[in-house]
Coordinates of C-alpha atoms in Angstrom, one line a residue:
M1 CA -34.5 39.8 31.2
K2 CA -33.8 40.0 27.8
E3 CA -30.0 39.9 28.2
S4 CA -30.6 37.0 30.8
G5 CA -32.3 34.8 28.1
F6 CA -29.6 35.6 25.3
L7 CA -26.9 34.0 27.6
V8 CA -29.1 30.8 29.0
G9 CA -29.3 30.4 25.0
C10 CA -25.3 30.7 24.2
L11 CA -24.9 28.8 27.8
F12 CA -27.1 25.6 26.1
M13 CA -25.5 25.9 23.0
L14 CA -22.2 25.3 24.7
M15 CA -22.8 22.9 26.7
S16 CA -25.1 20.8 24.4
N17 CA -22.5 20.5 21.8
G18 CA -19.2 22.3 22.6
L19 CA -19.1 23.8 19.3
I20 CA -20.8 27.1 18.5
S21 CA -20.4 30.2 21.4
C22 CA -22.2 33.4 21.5
G23 CA -20.9 36.6 23.6
D24 CA -18.2 36.0 26.0
E25 CA -17.8 32.9 27.9
P26 CA -19.4 33.0 31.8
N27 CA -15.9 33.9 32.6
G28 CA -15.8 37.3 30.7
K29 CA -13.2 36.3 28.6
P30 CA -13.2 36.0 25.3
K31 CA -15.1 33.0 23.3
A32 CA -13.0 30.3 21.6
P33 CA -12.7 30.3 17.8
F34 CA -14.8 28.1 15.6
V35 CA -13.0 24.9 15.1
R36 CA -13.9 22.8 12.1
L37 CA -12.3 19.7 13.1
V38 CA -13.5 18.9 16.4
S39 CA -11.2 15.4 17.1
D40 CA -12.2 14.9 20.6
Q41 CA -16.0 13.7 20.5
S42 CA -17.1 10.9 22.3
M43 CA -20.2 9.2 23.1
Q44 CA -21.3 6.4 26.1
S45 CA -23.0 3.5 24.4
A46 CA -25.2 1.4 26.1
I47 CA -25.3 -1.4 24.0
L48 CA -21.2 -1.4 24.4
N49 CA -21.2 -0.3 27.7
R50 CA -18.2 1.7 27.2
E51 CA -17.0 5.2 25.4
I52 CA -16.9 5.4 21.5
K53 CA -14.5 8.0 20.3
Y54 CA -15.3 10.0 17.3
A55 CA -13.8 12.6 15.3
V56 CA -16.5 15.5 13.2
L57 CA -15.0 17.5 10.2
L58 CA -17.3 21.0 9.8
P59 CA -18.3 22.3 6.8
E60 CA -17.0 25.9 6.2
G61 CA -19.5 28.5 7.5
Y62 CA -21.5 25.4 9.8
D63 CA -21.1 28.4 13.2
R64 CA -22.5 31.0 10.8
S65 CA -25.5 29.0 9.1
T66 CA -28.4 27.7 10.0
E67 CA -28.5 25.0 7.3
R68 CA -28.5 21.3 8.1
Y69 CA -26.3 19.3 5.9
P70 CA -25.8 15.3 4.5
V71 CA -23.1 13.3 6.2
V72 CA -20.5 11.2 5.4
Y73 CA -19.4 8.7 7.8
L74 CA -15.7 7.8 7.1
L75 CA -14.5 3.7 8.4
H76 CA -10.5 3.4 9.3
G77 CA -9.2 0.4 8.6
Y78 CA -7.5 -2.8 11.1
G79 CA -5.0 -1.3 13.8
D80 CA -5.9 2.3 13.1
N81 CA -8.1 4.5 14.8
Q82 CA -10.4 7.8 14.5
T83 CA -7.5 9.8 14.1
A84 CA -6.2 8.1 10.3
W85 CA -8.3 10.2 8.4
Y86 CA -7.7 13.3 9.7
T87 CA -4.1 13.0 9.9
S88 CA -2.7 10.5 7.5
G89 CA -5.7 10.6 5.0
G90 CA -5.2 14.5 4.8
L91 CA -9.1 14.9 5.0
Q92 CA -9.9 18.9 5.8
Y93 CA -7.0 19.6 3.1
Y94 CA -9.1 17.3 0.4
V95 CA -12.5 18.5 1.3
D96 CA -11.5 21.9 0.8
L97 CA -9.6 21.5 -2.2
N98 CA -13.1 19.7 -4.0
N99 CA -15.7 22.4 -2.8
T100 CA -16.4 23.6 -5.9
T101 CA -17.5 20.4 -7.3
T102 CA -19.1 19.1 -4.1
V103 CA -21.6 20.3 -1.7
P104 CA -20.9 20.9 2.2
M105 CA -20.9 17.9 4.3
I106 CA -20.3 16.9 7.3
Y107 CA -17.6 14.2 8.3
V108 CA -18.0 11.3 11.3
M109 CA -15.1 9.3 12.0
P110 CA -15.6 6.7 14.6
E111 CA -13.3 4.7 16.3
G112 CA -14.1 1.1 14.8
Y113 CA -11.7 -1.0 16.7
N114 CA -11.2 -4.3 14.8
T115 CA -14.4 -5.4 14.7
Y116 CA -14.5 -5.4 10.5
Y117 CA -17.3 -2.7 11.6
I118 CA -20.0 -6.0 12.7
D119 CA -22.0 -7.6 14.9
R120 CA -19.6 -10.2 16.5
Y121 CA -20.9 -13.6 15.9
N122 CA -20.9 -14.3 19.4
G123 CA -23.0 -11.1 20.4
N124 CA -20.2 -10.2 22.6
Y125 CA -19.6 -7.0 20.8
P126 CA -22.6 -5.8 18.4
Y127 CA -20.7 -2.7 16.8
M128 CA -23.0 -2.6 13.9
K129 CA -26.4 -2.0 16.1
M130 CA -24.4 0.6 18.3
F131 CA -23.4 1.9 15.0
V132 CA -27.0 1.9 13.9
D133 CA -28.9 2.5 17.4
E134 CA -26.7 5.0 18.7
L135 CA -24.1 6.6 16.6
V136 CA -26.4 7.7 14.1
P137 CA -29.2 8.9 16.5
E138 CA -26.4 11.0 18.3
I139 CA -24.9 12.6 15.1
D140 CA -28.3 14.0 13.6
N141 CA -29.1 14.9 17.2
K142 CA -25.9 16.8 18.1
F143 CA -25.2 18.4 14.9
R144 CA -27.3 20.1 11.7
T145 CA -27.3 17.0 9.6
K146 CA -29.9 16.0 7.1
A147 CA -31.5 13.1 8.8
D148 CA -32.7 10.6 6.3
N149 CA -30.9 7.6 4.5
T150 CA -30.6 9.6 1.4
Q151 CA -28.3 11.8 2.9
R152 CA -26.4 9.4 4.3
A153 CA -22.7 7.9 2.8
V154 CA -20.5 5.5 4.4
M155 CA -16.5 5.9 3.0
G156 CA -13.7 3.4 4.4
Y157 CA -10.5 1.7 3.7
S158 CA -9.4 -1.7 3.9
M159 CA -11.4 -3.3 7.2
G160 CA -13.7 0.5 6.7
G161 CA -13.9 -0.5 2.8
Y162 CA -15.9 -3.7 4.2
G163 CA -17.6 -1.4 6.6
A164 CA -18.7 1.1 3.7
F165 CA -19.8 -1.9 2.0
V166 CA -21.6 -3.9 4.4
L167 CA -23.3 -1.3 6.1
P168 CA -25.2 0.3 3.8
A169 CA -25.9 -3.0 2.0
L170 CA -27.2 -4.7 5.0
N171 CA -29.2 -1.1 6.6
P172 CA -30.5 0.7 3.3
D173 CA -33.1 2.2 5.4
V174 CA -30.3 4.1 7.1
F175 CA -27.3 4.4 4.6
S176 CA -27.7 5.0 0.9
I177 CA -24.3 5.4 -0.4
S178 CA -21.3 3.4 -0.2
I179 CA -17.5 3.7 -1.3
P180 CA -15.5 0.9 -0.4
L181 CA -11.5 1.8 -0.9
S182 CA -9.7 -1.1 -0.8
M183 CA -11.9 -3.1 0.4
S184 CA -10.6 -6.0 2.9
F185 CA -12.7 -9.0 2.8
R186 CA -12.3 -12.5 1.5
T187 CA -14.1 -14.6 -1.0
D188 CA -15.2 -18.2 0.0
E189 CA -11.9 -19.7 -1.5
Q190 CA -9.7 -17.0 0.0
Y191 CA -11.1 -17.8 3.3
L192 CA -10.7 -21.8 3.3
A193 CA -6.6 -20.9 2.8
E194 CA -6.3 -18.0 4.9
T195 CA -3.0 -19.0 7.3
Q196 CA -4.0 -19.9 10.5
G197 CA -2.8 -17.3 12.4
S198 CA -3.9 -15.3 10.4
F199 CA -7.3 -16.6 10.5
D200 CA -7.6 -16.6 14.2
L201 CA -6.6 -13.1 14.7
Q202 CA -8.5 -11.4 12.0
W203 CA -11.6 -13.1 11.3
A204 CA -12.2 -15.6 13.8
P205 CA -12.9 -12.9 16.5
N206 CA -15.6 -11.3 14.0
F207 CA -17.4 -14.2 11.7
G208 CA -16.8 -16.9 14.1
P209 CA -17.1 -19.9 14.9
G210 CA -13.2 -19.3 16.4
K211 CA -9.8 -19.6 17.2
G212 CA -8.5 -22.9 15.3
A213 CA -11.0 -23.5 12.8
V214 CA -9.8 -25.2 9.9
G215 CA -11.4 -25.8 6.1
E216 CA -15.2 -26.1 6.0
A217 CA -15.7 -25.3 9.5
R218 CA -14.9 -21.8 8.6
L219 CA -17.9 -20.9 6.3
T220 CA -20.3 -20.6 9.4
N221 CA -23.7 -19.1 8.2
Y222 CA -23.0 -15.8 10.1
F223 CA -19.9 -15.3 8.0
K224 CA -22.5 -16.1 5.3
A225 CA -24.8 -13.8 6.4
H226 CA -21.9 -11.0 6.0
S227 CA -20.4 -12.1 3.2
P228 CA -21.6 -10.0 -0.2
F229 CA -20.5 -13.3 -2.0
H230 CA -23.8 -14.7 -0.5
F231 CA -26.3 -12.3 0.6
F232 CA -26.2 -11.1 -3.1
N233 CA -26.5 -14.3 -4.4
E234 CA -30.0 -14.8 -2.2
Q235 CA -31.5 -11.6 -3.2
T236 CA -33.1 -9.6 -6.1
P237 CA -31.2 -6.8 -7.7
N238 CA -33.8 -5.1 -6.7
V239 CA -33.1 -5.0 -3.0
H240 CA -29.9 -3.7 -3.7
N241 CA -30.5 -1.3 -6.4
H242 CA -31.4 1.1 -3.2
V243 CA -27.9 1.7 -2.6
K244 CA -25.2 3.8 -4.8
Y245 CA -21.9 1.8 -5.2
L246 CA -18.5 3.0 -5.8
I247 CA -15.7 0.5 -5.5
D248 CA -12.3 1.1 -6.1
C249 CA -9.0 -0.6 -5.5
G250 CA -5.0 -0.3 -6.3
D251 CA -3.9 -3.1 -9.2
D252 CA -1.2 -3.3 -6.7
E253 CA -2.5 -4.6 -3.7
E254 CA -1.8 -8.4 -2.8
S255 CA -5.5 -10.5 -2.0
L256 CA -7.3 -7.6 -2.1
I257 CA -7.4 -6.8 -6.2
F258 CA -8.8 -10.3 -6.3
T259 CA -11.4 -10.1 -4.2
N260 CA -12.5 -7.0 -5.3
N261 CA -12.4 -8.2 -9.0
S262 CA -14.8 -11.1 -7.8
L263 CA -17.2 -9.0 -6.3
H264 CA -17.2 -6.7 -9.6
A265 CA -17.9 -9.4 -11.3
L266 CA -20.5 -10.8 -9.3
L267 CA -22.4 -7.6 -9.0
R268 CA -22.9 -7.4 -13.3
D269 CA -23.4 -11.1 -13.2
K270 CA -26.6 -10.0 -10.7
G271 CA -27.2 -6.6 -12.7
I272 CA -26.7 -4.6 -9.6
D273 CA -25.6 -1.3 -10.4
H274 CA -22.0 0.1 -9.2
E275 CA -19.2 1.8 -10.6
Y276 CA -15.7 0.1 -10.4
R277 CA -12.3 1.5 -10.4
V278 CA -8.6 0.1 -10.6
R279 CA -5.7 2.2 -10.9
S280 CA -2.2 1.5 -10.1
G281 CA -1.2 1.8 -6.7
G282 CA -1.6 -0.4 -3.2
H283 CA -2.6 -0.7 0.3
S284 CA -1.6 3.4 1.4
F285 CA -3.2 6.6 1.7
D286 CA -1.2 7.8 -1.5
Y287 CA -3.5 5.3 -3.5
W288 CA -6.7 6.4 -1.6
K289 CA -5.8 10.2 -1.7
Q290 CA -6.5 9.7 -5.6
S291 CA -9.8 8.6 -5.2
Y292 CA -11.1 11.1 -3.2
K293 CA -12.1 13.4 -6.0
E294 CA -14.1 11.1 -7.6
A295 CA -15.9 9.6 -4.5
L296 CA -16.6 12.9 -3.1
T297 CA -18.5 14.0 -6.0
F298 CA -20.2 10.8 -6.2
I299 CA -21.4 11.6 -2.5
S300 CA -22.4 14.9 -3.8
N301 CA -24.2 14.1 -6.5
A302 CA -26.3 11.0 -4.8
V303 CA -27.2 13.3 -2.0
Q304 CA -28.2 15.6 -4.7
G305 CA -30.6 13.6 -6.4
I306 CA -28.2 14.0 -9.3
T307 CA -27.1 10.8 -11.6
H308 CA -23.3 10.0 -11.6
P309 CA -22.6 10.6 -15.2
T310 CA -21.6 7.3 -17.0
Q311 CA -18.9 8.6 -18.9
P312 CA -15.6 10.4 -17.6
E313 CA -14.4 13.8 -19.9
P314 CA -13.4 12.3 -23.2
A315 CA -9.9 12.5 -24.3
V316 CA -9.3 15.0 -27.1
V317 CA -7.5 13.6 -30.2
G318 CA -6.3 17.2 -31.4
E319 CA -5.2 18.0 -35.0
L320 CA -6.0 15.3 -37.1
I321 CA -2.6 14.0 -39.8
T322 CA -3.5 14.0 -42.9
S323 CA -3.4 11.2 -45.7
S324 CA 0.5 12.0 -46.7
R325 CA 1.1 10.8 -43.4
L326 CA 0.9 7.2 -43.8
I327 CA 2.5 4.7 -45.8
Q328 CA 0.2 2.1 -47.4
V329 CA 1.7 -1.3 -48.3
E330 CA 0.6 -4.6 -48.9
I331 CA 2.1 -7.8 -47.4
E332 CA 0.8 -11.4 -47.7
G333 CA -2.2 -9.7 -50.0
H334 CA -3.4 -8.1 -47.0
S335 CA -2.9 -3.5 -46.7
I336 CA -1.4 -2.3 -43.6
N337 CA -0.4 1.4 -42.5
I338 CA 3.0 2.6 -41.5
M339 CA 3.2 6.2 -39.8
L340 CA 6.9 7.6 -39.3
P341 CA 8.1 10.5 -37.1
S342 CA 7.8 14.0 -38.5
D343 CA 10.8 14.2 -38.2
Y344 CA 12.3 10.8 -40.0
S345 CA 13.4 12.1 -43.1
S346 CA 15.7 14.6 -41.1
T347 CA 17.7 12.6 -38.7
S348 CA 19.6 9.2 -39.0
N349 CA 17.5 8.1 -35.6
S350 CA 16.6 4.5 -35.2
Y351 CA 12.8 4.5 -33.5
P352 CA 10.8 1.9 -30.9
T353 CA 7.9 0.3 -33.0
L354 CA 4.1 0.4 -32.3
Y355 CA 2.0 -2.0 -33.5
F356 CA -1.8 -1.3 -33.6
I357 CA -4.1 -4.2 -34.7
N358 CA -7.0 -2.5 -35.2
D359 CA -10.5 -3.5 -34.8
A360 CA -12.6 -1.3 -37.0
E361 CA -14.8 -2.0 -39.8
G362 CA -17.2 -0.7 -41.7
E363 CA -18.0 3.1 -42.8
N364 CA -16.5 4.3 -40.0
E365 CA -12.8 2.5 -40.3
N366 CA -10.7 5.1 -42.0
E367 CA -12.3 8.0 -39.5
Q368 CA -11.2 5.8 -36.5
R369 CA -7.9 5.1 -38.0
T370 CA -7.2 8.6 -38.9
A371 CA -8.2 9.7 -34.7
V372 CA -5.8 6.6 -33.7
L373 CA -2.9 7.9 -35.2
S374 CA -3.6 11.6 -35.0
M375 CA -3.7 11.1 -31.1
I376 CA -0.5 9.0 -30.7
N377 CA 1.0 11.6 -33.3
N378 CA -0.3 14.6 -31.2
A379 CA 1.2 12.9 -27.7
I380 CA 4.5 12.5 -29.7
T381 CA 3.9 16.6 -30.2
A382 CA 3.6 17.2 -26.5
T383 CA 6.3 14.7 -25.0
R384 CA 3.2 12.5 -23.9
L385 CA 5.3 9.8 -25.9
Y386 CA 8.3 8.7 -27.4
K387 CA 9.0 8.9 -30.9
V388 CA 8.0 5.9 -32.7
V389 CA 7.5 4.3 -36.2
V390 CA 3.8 3.2 -35.4
V391 CA 2.5 0.0 -37.8
E392 CA -1.3 -0.1 -38.2
I393 CA -2.9 -3.7 -39.2
P394 CA -6.8 -4.2 -39.4
A395 CA -7.8 -7.2 -37.3
G396 CA -8.8 -10.4 -39.0
S397 CA -7.6 -13.8 -39.1
H398 CA -4.9 -13.5 -41.4
I399 CA -3.0 -12.2 -38.4
T400 CA -1.0 -15.4 -37.4
E401 CA 2.4 -16.0 -36.1
A402 CA 3.6 -16.2 -39.5
F403 CA 2.3 -13.4 -40.4
M404 CA 3.5 -11.0 -37.6
D405 CA 7.1 -12.4 -38.4
E406 CA 6.6 -11.3 -41.9
V407 CA 5.5 -7.5 -41.0
V408 CA 8.0 -7.1 -38.4
L409 CA 10.7 -8.6 -40.6
F410 CA 9.6 -6.1 -43.2
V411 CA 9.3 -2.6 -41.2
D412 CA 12.8 -3.6 -39.6
A413 CA 14.5 -4.3 -43.3
T414 CA 13.2 -1.2 -44.3
Y415 CA 12.5 1.5 -41.9
R416 CA 15.2 2.7 -39.3
T417 CA 13.9 0.3 -36.0
K418 CA 15.2 -0.4 -33.3
A419 CA 15.5 -4.4 -34.0
L420 CA 15.1 -5.4 -30.4
P421 CA 11.4 -7.2 -28.8
A422 CA 12.0 -4.6 -25.7
N423 CA 11.5 -1.9 -28.5
R424 CA 8.4 -3.2 -29.7
V425 CA 4.9 -2.6 -28.4
L426 CA 2.0 -4.7 -29.5
M427 CA -1.1 -3.2 -28.9
A428 CA -5.0 -3.8 -29.8
N429 CA -8.4 -3.4 -29.1
G430 CA -11.9 -5.1 -29.3
V431 CA -11.7 -8.6 -31.3
G432 CA -7.8 -7.6 -32.1
G433 CA -7.1 -8.4 -28.1
Q434 CA -7.2 -12.3 -28.8
I435 CA -5.1 -11.9 -31.9
A436 CA -2.6 -9.8 -29.6
V437 CA -2.6 -12.6 -26.9
D438 CA -2.1 -15.4 -29.2
V439 CA 0.5 -13.5 -31.2
V440 CA 2.9 -12.5 -28.0
S441 CA 2.2 -16.0 -26.3
E442 CA 3.2 -18.1 -29.4
T443 CA 6.3 -15.9 -30.2
E444 CA 9.7 -15.6 -28.4
N445 CA 11.5 -12.7 -30.4
L446 CA 9.0 -10.4 -31.6
F447 CA 7.5 -8.7 -28.8
S448 CA 8.2 -8.1 -25.0
N449 CA 5.0 -5.9 -24.6
C450 CA 1.1 -6.3 -24.9
F451 CA -1.3 -3.2 -24.5
L452 CA -5.2 -4.4 -24.7
Y453 CA -8.2 -2.4 -24.4
N454 CA -11.6 -3.4 -24.2
A455 CA -10.2 -6.6 -25.8
K456 CA -12.3 -9.6 -26.6
F457 CA -11.7 -12.9 -26.1
N458 CA -12.8 -16.0 -27.6
N459 CA -12.6 -18.0 -24.5
N460 CA -11.7 -17.5 -20.7
S461 CA -8.6 -19.7 -20.7
L462 CA -6.1 -17.6 -22.4
P463 CA -2.3 -18.5 -23.5
V464 CA 0.2 -15.8 -21.5
S465 CA 3.8 -15.6 -21.7
H466 CA 6.8 -15.0 -18.9
N467 CA 8.5 -12.6 -21.5
V468 CA 5.8 -10.5 -21.8
F469 CA 4.8 -7.4 -20.0
Y470 CA 1.1 -6.8 -20.2
Y471 CA -1.0 -3.6 -20.0
L472 CA -4.6 -4.7 -19.2
D473 CA -7.4 -1.8 -19.8
I474 CA -11.5 -2.0 -19.9
T475 CA -14.3 0.4 -18.9
D476 CA -16.5 -1.1 -16.0
D477 CA -19.6 -1.3 -18.3
A478 CA -17.8 -3.6 -20.8
S479 CA -19.3 -7.4 -21.6
N480 CA -15.9 -9.1 -21.0
Y481 CA -15.1 -8.4 -17.5
S482 CA -15.2 -11.4 -16.3
Q483 CA -12.4 -12.9 -19.3
Y484 CA -10.3 -9.6 -18.2
N485 CA -10.5 -10.7 -14.3
N486 CA -9.6 -14.2 -15.2
L487 CA -6.7 -12.9 -17.3
F488 CA -5.3 -10.6 -15.0
S489 CA -5.5 -13.2 -12.2
D490 CA -3.7 -15.7 -14.2
I491 CA -1.0 -13.3 -14.8
R492 CA -0.5 -12.2 -11.9
S493 CA -0.6 -16.1 -10.3
Q494 CA 2.7 -16.6 -12.0
H495 CA 4.7 -13.2 -11.4
I496 CA 4.4 -11.7 -14.5
D497 CA 4.8 -8.2 -14.7
C498 CA 1.4 -6.1 -15.6
E499 CA -0.8 -3.2 -14.8
Y500 CA -4.1 -3.2 -14.8
R501 CA -7.2 -0.6 -15.0
V502 CA -10.8 -0.9 -14.6
R503 CA -11.9 2.8 -15.7
Q504 CA -15.6 4.5 -16.1
G505 CA -17.0 3.8 -19.6
G506 CA -18.6 1.3 -21.8
E507 CA -17.2 -0.1 -25.1
S508 CA -17.9 2.6 -27.4
F509 CA -14.6 3.6 -29.7
Q510 CA -13.9 6.7 -27.9
D511 CA -13.7 4.5 -24.5
F512 CA -10.7 3.1 -26.6
L513 CA -9.6 6.3 -27.1
N514 CA -10.2 7.3 -23.5
G515 CA -7.8 4.2 -22.4
L516 CA -5.3 4.7 -24.9
Y517 CA -4.4 8.3 -24.2
S518 CA -4.2 7.6 -20.3
S519 CA -1.9 4.7 -21.1
F520 CA 0.7 6.8 -22.4
T521 CA 2.3 7.4 -19.2
I522 CA 3.2 3.5 -19.1
M523 CA 3.9 3.6 -22.9
K524 CA 6.4 6.1 -22.5
P525 CA 9.0 5.0 -21.4
I526 CA 8.8 1.4 -22.4
L527 CA 9.4 2.9 -25.7
N528 CA 12.1 5.0 -24.7
K529 CA 14.6 2.3 -23.1

């Protein structure tokens, strides 16, 4: 009787989920081995009156434990299906790669069709209702989940990025963690400007009012009810601060980087907590795979009730230079500091020049100057940066176009420099940013490259030059997010060469050093022209 009960129990487990077997199969054949990636799951939806396919990646050791696990719902993009995450996305490899910094989790990949993961405006296809009322209970019943909103995350790319944003935003009692990657959506202005073909194919079937709509007719109440640019404006931050958001988008995206930048600015304006990242890249898994590490850590921290760090690991300055490395000169009554390459006196080489408008003052001025120049010197030693003459200029109102002309003329006449705009980089932090933007826009033959770090500007309308490459670096908690957004938008709209970064952090000197260190990979080939 005991053996019979054991077999009945095993059969029940096999029939209930097809994932765990014990003993031999009923026909006497050996049991099938446990497989973590179960790609052939499905659920019959009464709400949609159709079968919903989904795939599941289970934690290592799921078959040998009785533990319950948090759940991450992974949403695919427009035109893809539930297979994208474990094929093109390499999900299992990256989950395992990061298993030492994350807790074990169950990953569910449902087929989303082209619904944008909402209920269609005409009521004919209530996908979000199916997701919340049927799919989530299905997963909780079929697998050993922690069936609580604090243990559920949604992560997606493109169309799935919007789903990953809107599902928790509109259902915070079901999901508490949101990871949109390259979120596909539109501001009102973008929605009105969408081509008719794109609107009719991609947006009208989901948000209404139907094909052929133009102008203000497109901005239906249904669209607004599902637009973060509207529902975040209409509700208090307390309503939305129950969800933990990590938003990530590449700077090479076409329209989506502007959408995501605008969303970041809105969330900052409204005081809604979130993390925002912009790195180099476009609309592909090549970019999104680089997002996995922090995204999975963010989710892991959230389900454990751990506050996600507000600062990254600090960039290390390294060995400090001595005062003997600096040459102090006076130009028009103002002191500047020059650091030559360590091998300058033993070679006949000519070097590119890095001009640094330094926003440092007070009792820490010398200490900060030493730290920045030491980091640059150590980067050169480690070949992260090309050998360069560094000219440090304390920020101030005296730095005009005429003053910079005098400085460059002096440096080129006194030292062996490559005296071409392409071989000069002007970089600035803090209030030096406004000076740098003005100088590069007002001069034709001084600089071809401008690197800005948490720069502060006097206004939202800034001059730009078509002859300059811009590197814009800012942290997501910096106060000048709106001005950076405007500057980047202006540069991109004029098709000027640019790299844009939004990193984790605030406005400290260490935040500047973090940005400087990460920019060396971009700066190095520029200096080596």
